mmCIF file of C-alpha atoms in Angstrom:
data_model
loop_
_atom_site.group_PDB
_atom_site.id
_atom_site.type_symbol
_atom_site.label_atom_id
_atom_site.label_comp_id
_atom_site.label_asym_id
_atom_site.label_seq_id
_atom_site.Cartn_x
_atom_site.Cartn_y
_atom_site.Cartn_z
ATOM 1 C CA LEU A 1 11.923 8.996 37.583
ATOM 2 C CA ARG A 2 13.924 11.997 35.528
ATOM 3 C CA MET A 3 16.756 9.858 36.041
ATOM 4 C CA LEU A 4 15.394 6.635 34.665
ATOM 5 C CA ARG A 5 13.908 8.424 31.728
ATOM 6 C CA ALA A 6 17.171 10.123 31.109
ATOM 7 C CA GLN A 7 19.176 6.822 31.024
ATOM 8 C CA ALA A 8 16.848 5.264 28.729
ATOM 9 C CA LEU A 9 17.990 4.436 24.841
ATOM 10 C CA PRO A 10 15.534 4.657 22.682
ATOM 11 C CA ASP A 11 15.367 1.256 20.273
ATOM 12 C CA GLY A 12 13.659 -0.021 17.974
ATOM 13 C CA ILE A 13 10.326 -0.404 19.441
ATOM 14 C CA SER A 14 10.339 2.735 20.712
ATOM 15 C CA CYS A 15 10.854 4.121 17.648
ATOM 16 C CA ASN A 16 8.238 2.481 15.451
ATOM 17 C CA ALA A 17 6.062 3.049 18.467
ATOM 18 C CA ALA A 18 6.727 7.074 18.230
ATOM 19 C CA SER A 19 6.783 6.872 14.518
ATOM 20 C CA SER A 20 2.888 5.172 14.160
ATOM 21 C CA ALA A 21 1.654 7.631 16.836
ATOM 22 C CA CYS A 22 2.899 10.167 14.672
ATOM 23 C CA ALA A 23 1.408 8.507 11.676
ATOM 24 C CA GLY A 24 -1.869 8.073 13.351
ATOM 25 C CA ALA A 25 -1.991 11.669 14.141
ATOM 26 C CA GLY A 26 -1.490 12.362 10.540
ATOM 27 C CA ARG A 27 1.482 13.885 10.959
ATOM 28 C CA TRP A 28 3.434 11.806 8.348
ATOM 29 C CA GLN A 29 6.672 14.479 8.046
ATOM 30 C CA ARG A 30 7.396 13.739 11.850
ATOM 31 C CA SER A 31 6.944 9.839 10.867
ATOM 32 C CA LEU A 32 9.283 9.813 8.439
ATOM 33 C CA GLY A 33 11.593 12.499 10.651
ATOM 34 C CA VAL A 34 11.412 9.663 13.604
ATOM 35 C CA LEU A 35 12.575 6.588 10.567
ATOM 36 C CA ARG A 36 15.301 9.057 9.343
ATOM 37 C CA GLY A 37 16.416 9.775 13.113
ATOM 38 C CA MET A 38 17.033 6.326 13.431
ATOM 39 C CA SER A 39 19.715 5.955 11.078
ATOM 40 C CA GLU A 40 21.657 8.669 12.497
ATOM 41 C CA THR A 41 21.224 6.798 15.979
ATOM 42 C CA THR A 42 22.672 3.092 16.761
ATOM 43 C CA VAL A 43 18.944 2.026 16.340
ATOM 44 C CA ARG A 44 18.375 0.161 12.825
ATOM 45 C CA PRO A 45 15.340 0.492 11.259
ATOM 46 C CA ASP A 46 13.340 -2.936 10.306
ATOM 47 C CA GLU A 47 10.104 -3.826 8.173
ATOM 48 C CA ILE A 48 8.224 -2.592 11.022
ATOM 49 C CA SER A 49 9.934 0.951 10.863
ATOM 50 C CA TYR A 50 9.287 1.045 6.978
ATOM 51 C CA ASN A 51 5.912 -0.025 7.033
ATOM 52 C CA VAL A 52 4.529 2.568 9.483
ATOM 53 C CA ALA A 53 6.749 5.302 7.552
ATOM 54 C CA ILE A 54 5.118 3.840 4.242
ATOM 55 C CA SER A 55 1.774 3.614 5.721
ATOM 56 C CA ALA A 56 1.999 7.423 7.287
ATOM 57 C CA CYS A 57 2.352 8.948 3.739
ATOM 58 C CA ARG A 58 -1.333 7.577 2.945
ATOM 59 C CA SER A 59 -2.636 10.700 4.824
ATOM 60 C CA GLU A 60 -1.435 13.113 2.301
ATOM 61 C CA GLY A 61 -1.267 10.719 -0.801
ATOM 62 C CA GLU A 62 2.399 11.197 -0.237
ATOM 63 C CA TRP A 63 2.704 7.988 -3.115
ATOM 64 C CA ALA A 64 6.287 8.736 -4.499
ATOM 65 C CA ILE A 65 7.708 8.943 -1.026
ATOM 66 C CA ALA A 66 5.800 5.547 -0.374
ATOM 67 C CA VAL A 67 7.390 4.449 -3.391
ATOM 68 C CA ALA A 68 10.653 5.441 -2.301
ATOM 69 C CA LEU A 69 10.719 4.566 1.108
ATOM 70 C CA LEU A 70 9.810 0.958 -0.232
ATOM 71 C CA GLU A 71 12.665 0.445 -2.498
ATOM 72 C CA ARG A 72 14.840 1.952 0.256
ATOM 73 C CA THR A 73 13.966 -0.959 2.121
ATOM 74 C CA LYS A 74 16.089 -2.928 -0.294
ATOM 75 C CA ASP A 75 19.206 -0.814 0.535
ATOM 76 C CA GLN A 76 19.258 -1.622 4.069
ATOM 77 C CA THR A 77 18.631 -5.351 2.839
ATOM 78 C CA LEU A 78 15.094 -5.557 3.825
ATOM 79 C CA GLN A 79 12.843 -7.850 2.215
ATOM 80 C CA PRO A 80 8.852 -5.640 2.028
ATOM 81 C CA ASP A 81 6.810 -8.058 2.956
ATOM 82 C CA GLU A 82 2.779 -7.773 2.191
ATOM 83 C CA THR A 83 2.124 -5.234 4.548
ATOM 84 C CA SER A 84 4.726 -2.870 2.958
ATOM 85 C CA LEU A 85 3.639 -3.238 -0.808
ATOM 86 C CA ASN A 86 0.157 -3.147 -0.074
ATOM 87 C CA ALA A 87 0.236 -0.080 1.581
ATOM 88 C CA ALA A 88 2.223 1.123 -1.336
ATOM 89 C CA MET A 89 -0.615 0.279 -3.890
ATOM 90 C CA ASN A 90 -3.052 1.827 -1.658
ATOM 91 C CA ILE A 91 -1.394 5.011 -1.850
ATOM 92 C CA CYS A 92 -0.679 4.966 -5.184
ATOM 93 C CA ALA A 93 -4.339 3.887 -6.098
ATOM 94 C CA ILE A 94 -5.387 6.898 -4.283
ATOM 95 C CA GLY A 95 -2.824 9.215 -6.097
ATOM 96 C CA GLY A 96 -4.426 7.451 -9.397
ATOM 97 C CA ARG A 97 -0.796 5.764 -10.400
ATOM 98 C CA TRP A 98 -2.592 2.473 -11.476
ATOM 99 C CA GLN A 99 0.341 1.419 -13.693
ATOM 100 C CA LEU A 100 2.481 1.546 -10.563
ATOM 101 C CA VAL A 101 -0.083 -0.427 -8.656
ATOM 102 C CA ILE A 102 0.128 -3.406 -11.209
ATOM 103 C CA ARG A 103 3.890 -3.225 -11.175
ATOM 104 C CA LEU A 104 3.656 -3.406 -7.957
ATOM 105 C CA LEU A 105 0.944 -6.019 -7.847
ATOM 106 C CA ALA A 106 3.014 -8.334 -10.510
ATOM 107 C CA ALA A 107 6.367 -7.627 -8.842
ATOM 108 C CA MET A 108 4.747 -9.925 -5.125
ATOM 109 C CA PRO A 109 5.392 -13.111 -6.698
ATOM 110 C CA GLU A 110 8.745 -12.536 -7.740
ATOM 111 C CA ALA A 111 9.393 -11.186 -4.071
ATOM 112 C CA ALA A 112 8.181 -14.768 -2.922
ATOM 113 C CA LEU A 113 4.894 -13.228 -1.692
ATOM 114 C CA LYS A 114 1.216 -13.773 -2.330
ATOM 115 C CA PRO A 115 -1.336 -11.303 -3.272
ATOM 116 C CA ASP A 116 -4.232 -11.243 -1.147
ATOM 117 C CA GLN A 117 -7.822 -9.670 -1.715
ATOM 118 C CA ILE A 118 -6.493 -5.714 -0.487
ATOM 119 C CA SER A 119 -3.342 -6.285 -2.837
ATOM 120 C CA HIS A 120 -6.102 -6.907 -5.556
ATOM 121 C CA GLY A 121 -8.440 -4.609 -4.007
ATOM 122 C CA ALA A 122 -5.910 -1.712 -3.910
ATOM 123 C CA ALA A 123 -5.064 -2.457 -7.697
ATOM 124 C CA ILE A 124 -8.619 -2.948 -8.857
ATOM 125 C CA SER A 125 -9.672 0.398 -7.133
ATOM 126 C CA ALA A 126 -7.001 1.970 -9.035
ATOM 127 C CA CYS A 127 -8.706 1.085 -12.435
ATOM 128 C CA LYS A 128 -12.117 2.134 -11.475
ATOM 129 C CA ARG A 129 -10.813 5.502 -10.428
ATOM 130 C CA LEU A 130 -9.432 6.157 -13.897
ATOM 131 C CA GLY A 131 -11.965 4.368 -16.002
ATOM 132 C CA ARG A 132 -9.571 1.768 -16.763
ATOM 133 C CA TRP A 133 -12.844 -0.710 -16.337
ATOM 134 C CA GLN A 134 -10.770 -3.595 -18.676
ATOM 135 C CA THR A 135 -7.691 -3.829 -16.652
ATOM 136 C CA ALA A 136 -10.120 -3.866 -13.501
ATOM 137 C CA LEU A 137 -12.076 -6.722 -15.241
ATOM 138 C CA PHE A 138 -9.151 -8.546 -16.053
ATOM 139 C CA LEU A 139 -7.669 -8.214 -12.658
ATOM 140 C CA TRP A 140 -10.827 -9.221 -11.339
ATOM 141 C CA THR A 141 -11.259 -12.593 -13.016
ATOM 142 C CA SER A 142 -7.562 -13.670 -12.595
ATOM 143 C CA THR A 143 -7.975 -13.040 -8.619
ATOM 144 C CA GLY A 144 -9.194 -16.528 -8.096
ATOM 145 C CA GLU A 145 -10.519 -15.179 -4.959
ATOM 146 C CA ALA A 146 -12.801 -12.528 -5.294
ATOM 147 C CA ASP A 147 -14.588 -10.435 -2.322
ATOM 148 C CA GLY A 148 -17.090 -8.146 -2.031
ATOM 149 C CA ILE A 149 -15.079 -4.918 -2.425
ATOM 150 C CA SER A 150 -13.364 -5.832 -5.188
ATOM 151 C CA THR A 151 -16.375 -7.025 -6.822
ATOM 152 C CA SER A 152 -18.152 -3.767 -6.389
ATOM 153 C CA ALA A 153 -15.207 -2.207 -7.382
ATOM 154 C CA VAL A 154 -15.568 -3.762 -10.593
ATOM 155 C CA ILE A 155 -18.918 -3.538 -11.139
ATOM 156 C CA SER A 156 -18.664 0.028 -10.454
ATOM 157 C CA ALA A 157 -15.590 0.516 -12.962
ATOM 158 C CA CYS A 158 -18.121 -1.127 -15.791
ATOM 159 C CA ALA A 159 -21.116 0.815 -15.201
ATOM 160 C CA GLN A 160 -18.931 4.459 -15.051
ATOM 161 C CA ASP A 161 -17.741 3.593 -18.466
ATOM 162 C CA GLY A 162 -21.842 2.548 -19.632
ATOM 163 C CA ARG A 163 -20.986 -1.172 -19.573
ATOM 164 C CA TRP A 164 -23.904 -2.455 -17.849
ATOM 165 C CA GLN A 165 -23.440 -5.807 -19.499
ATOM 166 C CA ALA A 166 -20.059 -6.937 -18.209
ATOM 167 C CA ALA A 167 -21.337 -5.318 -15.122
ATOM 168 C CA ILE A 168 -24.410 -7.215 -14.771
ATOM 169 C CA ALA A 169 -22.009 -10.458 -16.007
ATOM 170 C CA VAL A 170 -19.722 -9.578 -13.193
ATOM 171 C CA PHE A 171 -22.961 -9.416 -10.638
ATOM 172 C CA ARG A 172 -24.067 -12.790 -11.970
ATOM 173 C CA GLU A 173 -20.673 -14.264 -11.103
ATOM 174 C CA MET A 174 -21.117 -13.481 -7.713
ATOM 175 C CA LYS A 175 -23.872 -16.111 -7.151
#
């Protein structure tokens, strides 16, 4: 068995699994270390490698690192996908970077990606956290397919700012 292990070389799947295990345990720095280590071997990181690393940054709200990783995917001639952008937007939302979330949301169609409920929810939640009820309301009305989470976030954003009339109007739109 030791001989088999000694001959086994890491590949993308095993590296991504190790990075994901670290991320799942809240060890975001180790997860990033696995990604960094891939560059030092013949294993080339793929979209999944970066998605795992970006998501790992969530445990400590490391939004700047998540955005840097998102940018690095382009340097690696990889195309970020919805998972990459949604993960980065959620981390930025947690970090209170609502303008960055809006920018990432706006970049999705430019990258031939369709924003989904997770994308819109992250943007609306970021606006809610910082009392940007008008921006949250605008995003909610522009989605075309609002879900219960986004709708609740908009109602809450309006209520936080004392805009009960707007909150009731959003609630009525649900029906």
